[in-house]
PDB file of C-alpha atoms in Angstrom:
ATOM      1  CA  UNK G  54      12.379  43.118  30.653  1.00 53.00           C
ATOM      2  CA  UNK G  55      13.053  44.812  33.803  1.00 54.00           C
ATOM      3  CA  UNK G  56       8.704  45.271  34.080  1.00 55.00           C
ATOM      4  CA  UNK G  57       8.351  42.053  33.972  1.00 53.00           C
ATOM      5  CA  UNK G  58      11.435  41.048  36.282  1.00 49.00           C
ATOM      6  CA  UNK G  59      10.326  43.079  38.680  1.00 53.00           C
ATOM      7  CA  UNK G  60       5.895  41.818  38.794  1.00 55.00           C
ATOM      8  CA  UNK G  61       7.397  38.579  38.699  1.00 54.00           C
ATOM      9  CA  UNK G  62       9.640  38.578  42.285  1.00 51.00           C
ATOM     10  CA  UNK G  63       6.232  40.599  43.884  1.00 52.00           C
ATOM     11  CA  UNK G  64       4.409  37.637  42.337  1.00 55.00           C
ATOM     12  CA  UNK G  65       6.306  35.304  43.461  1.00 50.00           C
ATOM     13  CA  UNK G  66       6.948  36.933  47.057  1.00 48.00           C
ATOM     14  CA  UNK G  67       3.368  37.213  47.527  1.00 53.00           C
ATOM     15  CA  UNK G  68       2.132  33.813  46.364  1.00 53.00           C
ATOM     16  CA  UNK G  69       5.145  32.055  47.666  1.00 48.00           C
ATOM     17  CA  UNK G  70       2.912  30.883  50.933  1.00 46.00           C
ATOM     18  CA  UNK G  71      -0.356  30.876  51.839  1.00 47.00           C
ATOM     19  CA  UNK G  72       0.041  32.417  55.138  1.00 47.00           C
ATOM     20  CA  UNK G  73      -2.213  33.916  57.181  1.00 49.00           C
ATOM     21  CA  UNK G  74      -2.424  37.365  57.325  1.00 53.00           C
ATOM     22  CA  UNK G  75      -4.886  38.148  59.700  1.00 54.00           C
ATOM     23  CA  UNK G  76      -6.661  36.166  62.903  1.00 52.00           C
ATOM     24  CA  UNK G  77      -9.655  34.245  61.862  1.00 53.00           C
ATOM     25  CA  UNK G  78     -13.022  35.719  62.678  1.00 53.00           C
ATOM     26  CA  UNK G  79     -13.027  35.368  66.859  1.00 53.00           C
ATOM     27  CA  UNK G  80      -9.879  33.734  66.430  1.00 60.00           C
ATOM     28  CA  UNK G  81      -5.949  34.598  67.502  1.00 67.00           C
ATOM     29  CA  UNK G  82      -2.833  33.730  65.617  1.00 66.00           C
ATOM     30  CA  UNK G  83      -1.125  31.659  67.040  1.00 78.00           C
ATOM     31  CA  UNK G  84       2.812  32.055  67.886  1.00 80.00           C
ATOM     32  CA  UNK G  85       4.162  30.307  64.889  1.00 80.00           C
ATOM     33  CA  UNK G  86       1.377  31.643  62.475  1.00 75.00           C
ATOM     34  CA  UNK G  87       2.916  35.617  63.766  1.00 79.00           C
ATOM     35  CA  UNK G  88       6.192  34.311  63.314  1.00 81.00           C
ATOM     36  CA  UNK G  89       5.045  33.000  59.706  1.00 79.00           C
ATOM     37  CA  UNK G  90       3.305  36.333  59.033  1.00 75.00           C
ATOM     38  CA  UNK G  91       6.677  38.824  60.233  1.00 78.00           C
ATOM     39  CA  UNK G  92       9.380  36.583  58.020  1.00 82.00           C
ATOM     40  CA  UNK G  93       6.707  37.159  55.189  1.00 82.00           C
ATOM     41  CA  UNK G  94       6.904  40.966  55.701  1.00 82.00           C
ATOM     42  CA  UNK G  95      10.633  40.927  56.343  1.00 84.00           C
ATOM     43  CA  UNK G  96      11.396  39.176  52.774  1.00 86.00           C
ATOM     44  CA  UNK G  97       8.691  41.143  51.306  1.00 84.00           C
ATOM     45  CA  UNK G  98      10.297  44.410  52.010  1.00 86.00           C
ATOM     46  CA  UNK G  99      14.076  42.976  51.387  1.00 89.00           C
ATOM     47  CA  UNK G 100      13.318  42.296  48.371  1.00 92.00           C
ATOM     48  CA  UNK G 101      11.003  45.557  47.676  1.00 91.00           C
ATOM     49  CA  UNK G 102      14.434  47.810  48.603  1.00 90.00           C
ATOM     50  CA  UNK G 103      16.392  45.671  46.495  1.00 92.00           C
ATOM     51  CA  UNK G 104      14.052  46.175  43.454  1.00 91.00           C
ATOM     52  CA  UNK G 105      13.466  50.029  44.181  1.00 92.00           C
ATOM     53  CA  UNK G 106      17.277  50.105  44.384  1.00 94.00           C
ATOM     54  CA  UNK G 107      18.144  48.783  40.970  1.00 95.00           C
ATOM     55  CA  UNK G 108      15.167  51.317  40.127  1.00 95.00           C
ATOM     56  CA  UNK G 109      17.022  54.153  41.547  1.00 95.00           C
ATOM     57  CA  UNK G 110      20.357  53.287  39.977  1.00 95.00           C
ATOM     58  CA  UNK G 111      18.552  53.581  36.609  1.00 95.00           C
ATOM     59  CA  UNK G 112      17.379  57.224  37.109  1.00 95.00           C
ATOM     60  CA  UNK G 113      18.714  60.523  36.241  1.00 96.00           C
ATOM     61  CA  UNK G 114      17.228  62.134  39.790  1.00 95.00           C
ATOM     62  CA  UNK G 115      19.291  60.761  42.777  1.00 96.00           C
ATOM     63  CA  UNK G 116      17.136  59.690  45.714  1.00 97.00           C
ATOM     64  CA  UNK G 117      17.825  59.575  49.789  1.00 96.00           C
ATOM     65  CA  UNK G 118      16.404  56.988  51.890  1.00 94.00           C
ATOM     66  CA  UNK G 119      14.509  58.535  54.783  1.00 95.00           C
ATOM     67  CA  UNK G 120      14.484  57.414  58.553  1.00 93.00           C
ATOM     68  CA  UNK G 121      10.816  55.973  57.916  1.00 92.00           C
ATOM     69  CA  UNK G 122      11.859  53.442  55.154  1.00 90.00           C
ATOM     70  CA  UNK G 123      11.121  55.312  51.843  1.00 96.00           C
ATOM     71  CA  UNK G 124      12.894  57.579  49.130  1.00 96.00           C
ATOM     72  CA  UNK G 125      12.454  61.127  48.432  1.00 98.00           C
ATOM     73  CA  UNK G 126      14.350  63.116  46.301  1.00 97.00           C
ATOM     74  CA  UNK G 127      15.275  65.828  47.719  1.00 97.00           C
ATOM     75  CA  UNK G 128      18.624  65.578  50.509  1.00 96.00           C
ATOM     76  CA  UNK G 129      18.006  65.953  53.845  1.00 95.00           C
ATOM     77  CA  UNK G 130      14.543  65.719  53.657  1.00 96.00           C
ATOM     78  CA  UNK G 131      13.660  64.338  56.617  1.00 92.00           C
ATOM     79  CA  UNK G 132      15.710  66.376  58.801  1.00 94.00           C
ATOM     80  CA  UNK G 133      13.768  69.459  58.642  1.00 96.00           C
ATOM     81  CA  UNK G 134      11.748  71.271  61.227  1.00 95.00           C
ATOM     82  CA  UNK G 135       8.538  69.200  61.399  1.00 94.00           C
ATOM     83  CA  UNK G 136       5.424  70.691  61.474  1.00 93.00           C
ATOM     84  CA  UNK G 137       3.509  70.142  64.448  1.00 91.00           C
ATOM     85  CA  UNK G 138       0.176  68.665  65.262  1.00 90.00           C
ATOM     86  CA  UNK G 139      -3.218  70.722  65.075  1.00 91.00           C
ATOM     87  CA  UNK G 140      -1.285  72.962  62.159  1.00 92.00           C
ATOM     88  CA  UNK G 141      -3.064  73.013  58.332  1.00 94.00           C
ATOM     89  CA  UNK G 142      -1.916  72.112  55.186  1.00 95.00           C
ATOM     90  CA  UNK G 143      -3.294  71.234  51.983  1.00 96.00           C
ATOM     91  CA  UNK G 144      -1.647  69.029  49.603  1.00 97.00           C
ATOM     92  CA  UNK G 145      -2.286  66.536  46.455  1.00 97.00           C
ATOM     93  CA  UNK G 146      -0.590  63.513  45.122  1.00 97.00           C
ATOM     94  CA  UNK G 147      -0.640  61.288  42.043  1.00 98.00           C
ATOM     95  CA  UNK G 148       0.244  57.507  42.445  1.00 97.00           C
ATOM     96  CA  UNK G 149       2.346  55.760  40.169  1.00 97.00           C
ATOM     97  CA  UNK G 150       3.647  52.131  39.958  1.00 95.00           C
ATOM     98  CA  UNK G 151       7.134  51.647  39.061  1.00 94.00           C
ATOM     99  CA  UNK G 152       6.649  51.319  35.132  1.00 93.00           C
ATOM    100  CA  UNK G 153       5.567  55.118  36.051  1.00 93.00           C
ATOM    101  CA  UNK G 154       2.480  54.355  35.398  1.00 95.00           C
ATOM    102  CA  UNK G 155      -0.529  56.921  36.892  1.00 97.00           C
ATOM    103  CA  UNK G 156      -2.707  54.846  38.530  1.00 96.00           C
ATOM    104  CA  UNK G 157      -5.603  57.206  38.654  1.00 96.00           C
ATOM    105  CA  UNK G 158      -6.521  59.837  36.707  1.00 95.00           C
ATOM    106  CA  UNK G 159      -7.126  62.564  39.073  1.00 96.00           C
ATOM    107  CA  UNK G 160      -5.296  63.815  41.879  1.00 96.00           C
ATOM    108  CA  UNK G 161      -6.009  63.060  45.556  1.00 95.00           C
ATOM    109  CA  UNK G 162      -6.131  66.338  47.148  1.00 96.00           C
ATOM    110  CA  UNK G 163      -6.751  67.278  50.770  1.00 95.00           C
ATOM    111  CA  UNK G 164      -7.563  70.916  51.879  1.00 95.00           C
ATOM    112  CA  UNK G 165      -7.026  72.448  55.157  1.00 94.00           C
ATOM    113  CA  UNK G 166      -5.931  68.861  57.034  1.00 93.00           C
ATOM    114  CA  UNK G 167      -4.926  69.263  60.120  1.00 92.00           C
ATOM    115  CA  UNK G 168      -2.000  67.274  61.617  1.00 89.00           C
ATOM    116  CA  UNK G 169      -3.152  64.620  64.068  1.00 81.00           C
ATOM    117  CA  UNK G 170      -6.747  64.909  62.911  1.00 82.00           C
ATOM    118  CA  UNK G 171      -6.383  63.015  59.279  1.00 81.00           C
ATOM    119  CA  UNK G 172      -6.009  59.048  57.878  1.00 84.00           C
ATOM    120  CA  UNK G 173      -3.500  58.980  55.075  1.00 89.00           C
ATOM    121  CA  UNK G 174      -0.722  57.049  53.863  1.00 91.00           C
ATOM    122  CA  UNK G 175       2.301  56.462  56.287  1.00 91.00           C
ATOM    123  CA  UNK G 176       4.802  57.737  54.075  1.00 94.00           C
ATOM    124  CA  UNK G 177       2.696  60.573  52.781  1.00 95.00           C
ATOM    125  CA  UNK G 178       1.674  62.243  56.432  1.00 93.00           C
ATOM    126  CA  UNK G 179       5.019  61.672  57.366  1.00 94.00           C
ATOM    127  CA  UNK G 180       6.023  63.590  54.198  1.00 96.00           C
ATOM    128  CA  UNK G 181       3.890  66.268  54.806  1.00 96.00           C
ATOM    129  CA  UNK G 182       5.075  66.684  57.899  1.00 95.00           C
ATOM    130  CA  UNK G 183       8.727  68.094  56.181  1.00 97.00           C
ATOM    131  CA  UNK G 184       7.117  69.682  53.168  1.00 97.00           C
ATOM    132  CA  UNK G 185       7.644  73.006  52.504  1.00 96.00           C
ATOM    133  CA  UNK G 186       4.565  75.313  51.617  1.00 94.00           C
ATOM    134  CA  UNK G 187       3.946  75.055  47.580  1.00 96.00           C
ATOM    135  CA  UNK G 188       7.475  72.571  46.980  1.00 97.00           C
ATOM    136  CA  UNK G 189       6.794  68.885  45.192  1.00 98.00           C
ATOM    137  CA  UNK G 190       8.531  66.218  46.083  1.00 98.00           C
ATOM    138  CA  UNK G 191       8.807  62.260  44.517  1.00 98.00           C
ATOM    139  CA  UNK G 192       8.779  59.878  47.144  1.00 98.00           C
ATOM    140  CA  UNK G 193       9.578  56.019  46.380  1.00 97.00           C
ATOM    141  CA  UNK G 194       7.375  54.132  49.155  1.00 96.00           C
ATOM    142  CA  UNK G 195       7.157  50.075  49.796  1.00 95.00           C
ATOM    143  CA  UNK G 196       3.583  48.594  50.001  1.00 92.00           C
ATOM    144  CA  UNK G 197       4.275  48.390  53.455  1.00 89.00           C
ATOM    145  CA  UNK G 198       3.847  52.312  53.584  1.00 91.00           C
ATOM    146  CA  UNK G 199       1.900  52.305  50.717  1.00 92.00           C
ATOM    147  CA  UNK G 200      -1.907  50.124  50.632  1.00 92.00           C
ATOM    148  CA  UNK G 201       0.087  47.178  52.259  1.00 88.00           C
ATOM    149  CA  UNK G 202      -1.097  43.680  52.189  1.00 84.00           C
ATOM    150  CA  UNK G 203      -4.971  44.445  50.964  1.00 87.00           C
ATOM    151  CA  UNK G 204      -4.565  46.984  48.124  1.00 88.00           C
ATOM    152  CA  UNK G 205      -6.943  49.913  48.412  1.00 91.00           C
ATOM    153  CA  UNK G 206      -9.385  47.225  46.935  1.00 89.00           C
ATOM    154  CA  UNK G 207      -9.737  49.528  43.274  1.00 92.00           C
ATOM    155  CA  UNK G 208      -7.114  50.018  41.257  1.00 93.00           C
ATOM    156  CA  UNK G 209      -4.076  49.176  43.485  1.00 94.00           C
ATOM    157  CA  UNK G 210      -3.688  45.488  44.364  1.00 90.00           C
ATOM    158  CA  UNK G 211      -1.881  43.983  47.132  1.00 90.00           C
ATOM    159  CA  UNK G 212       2.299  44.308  48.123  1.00 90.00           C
ATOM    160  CA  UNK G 213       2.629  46.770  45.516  1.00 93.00           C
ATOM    161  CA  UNK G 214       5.313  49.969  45.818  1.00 95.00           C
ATOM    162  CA  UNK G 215       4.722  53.057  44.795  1.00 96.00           C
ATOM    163  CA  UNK G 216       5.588  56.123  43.401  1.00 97.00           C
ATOM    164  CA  UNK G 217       4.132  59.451  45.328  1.00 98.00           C
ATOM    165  CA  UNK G 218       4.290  62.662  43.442  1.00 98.00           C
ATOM    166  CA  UNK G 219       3.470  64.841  46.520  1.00 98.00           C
ATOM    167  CA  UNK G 220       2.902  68.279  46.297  1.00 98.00           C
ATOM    168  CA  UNK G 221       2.188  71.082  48.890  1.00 97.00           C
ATOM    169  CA  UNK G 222      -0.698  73.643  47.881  1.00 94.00           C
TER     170      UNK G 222
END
């Protein structure tokens, strides 16, 4: 019940308006159409926290929100030493949706990235950034850290949170 509670609101959210996400081709948005666009976002993630709350409340593993908008469970997280830019680390992840669901099969993995030199996920780099050296951590991320309003255009459609089991190789 709760699965299909919780496609419905995104379902709803996302359909609820037809509004334009991006400028047309050679075109601006106008004032009310950005206005139109950030209220869509706001209520999207509102109702994203509220959803991943009630998700959270339902778990054995307690969760801490971080300063950049998602979960992790592990306390204090975010207020380790970061890591600084130019500095390696390899790392993989499996994606989940929130019927804990893996999305793909295989891993993403990354070897020898180098901070401030690699395109990933906002909540992942940011992640990575307090990560110890071979610790995993479970990080709860709205689509607005996640793929966002497109989807990665496979297997992960659009406004859709998800589960990050991040690990540090």
């Amino acid at each position: 019940m709760k699965k299909i509670l919780f496609i419905s609101v995104l379902s709803l959210v996302s359909c609820s308006k037809n509004a334009q996400t991006h400028p047309p081709v050679g075109g601006v948005l106008s004032k009310n159409d950005l206005e139109v666009s950030k209220n869509r976002m706001k209520n999207l993630n509102t109702q994203e926290r509220m959803l991943m709350q009630e998700w959270i409340n339902n778990q054995p593993v307690k969760y801490y929100p971080t300063q950049l908008n998602y979960w992790v469970n592990t306390q204090g997280f975010d207020q380790r030493q970061r890591r600084q830019d130019n500095t390696l680390i390899s790392y993989s992840y499996d994606l989940y949706d929130f019927d804990q669901t893996k999305i793909y099969d295989e891993p993403i993995e990354r070897r020898d990235a180098k901070f401030g030199h690699f395109d990933e996920l906002k909540a992942v780099e940011d992640a990575l950034r307090f990560i110890h050296d071979g610790e995993e951590v479970t990080l709860l991320v709205p689509s607005s850290l996640a793929y966002g309003t497109y989807g990665d255009e496979k297997k992960i459609d659009n406004d859709i949170p998800l589960i990050i089991k991040l690990k540090a190789l």
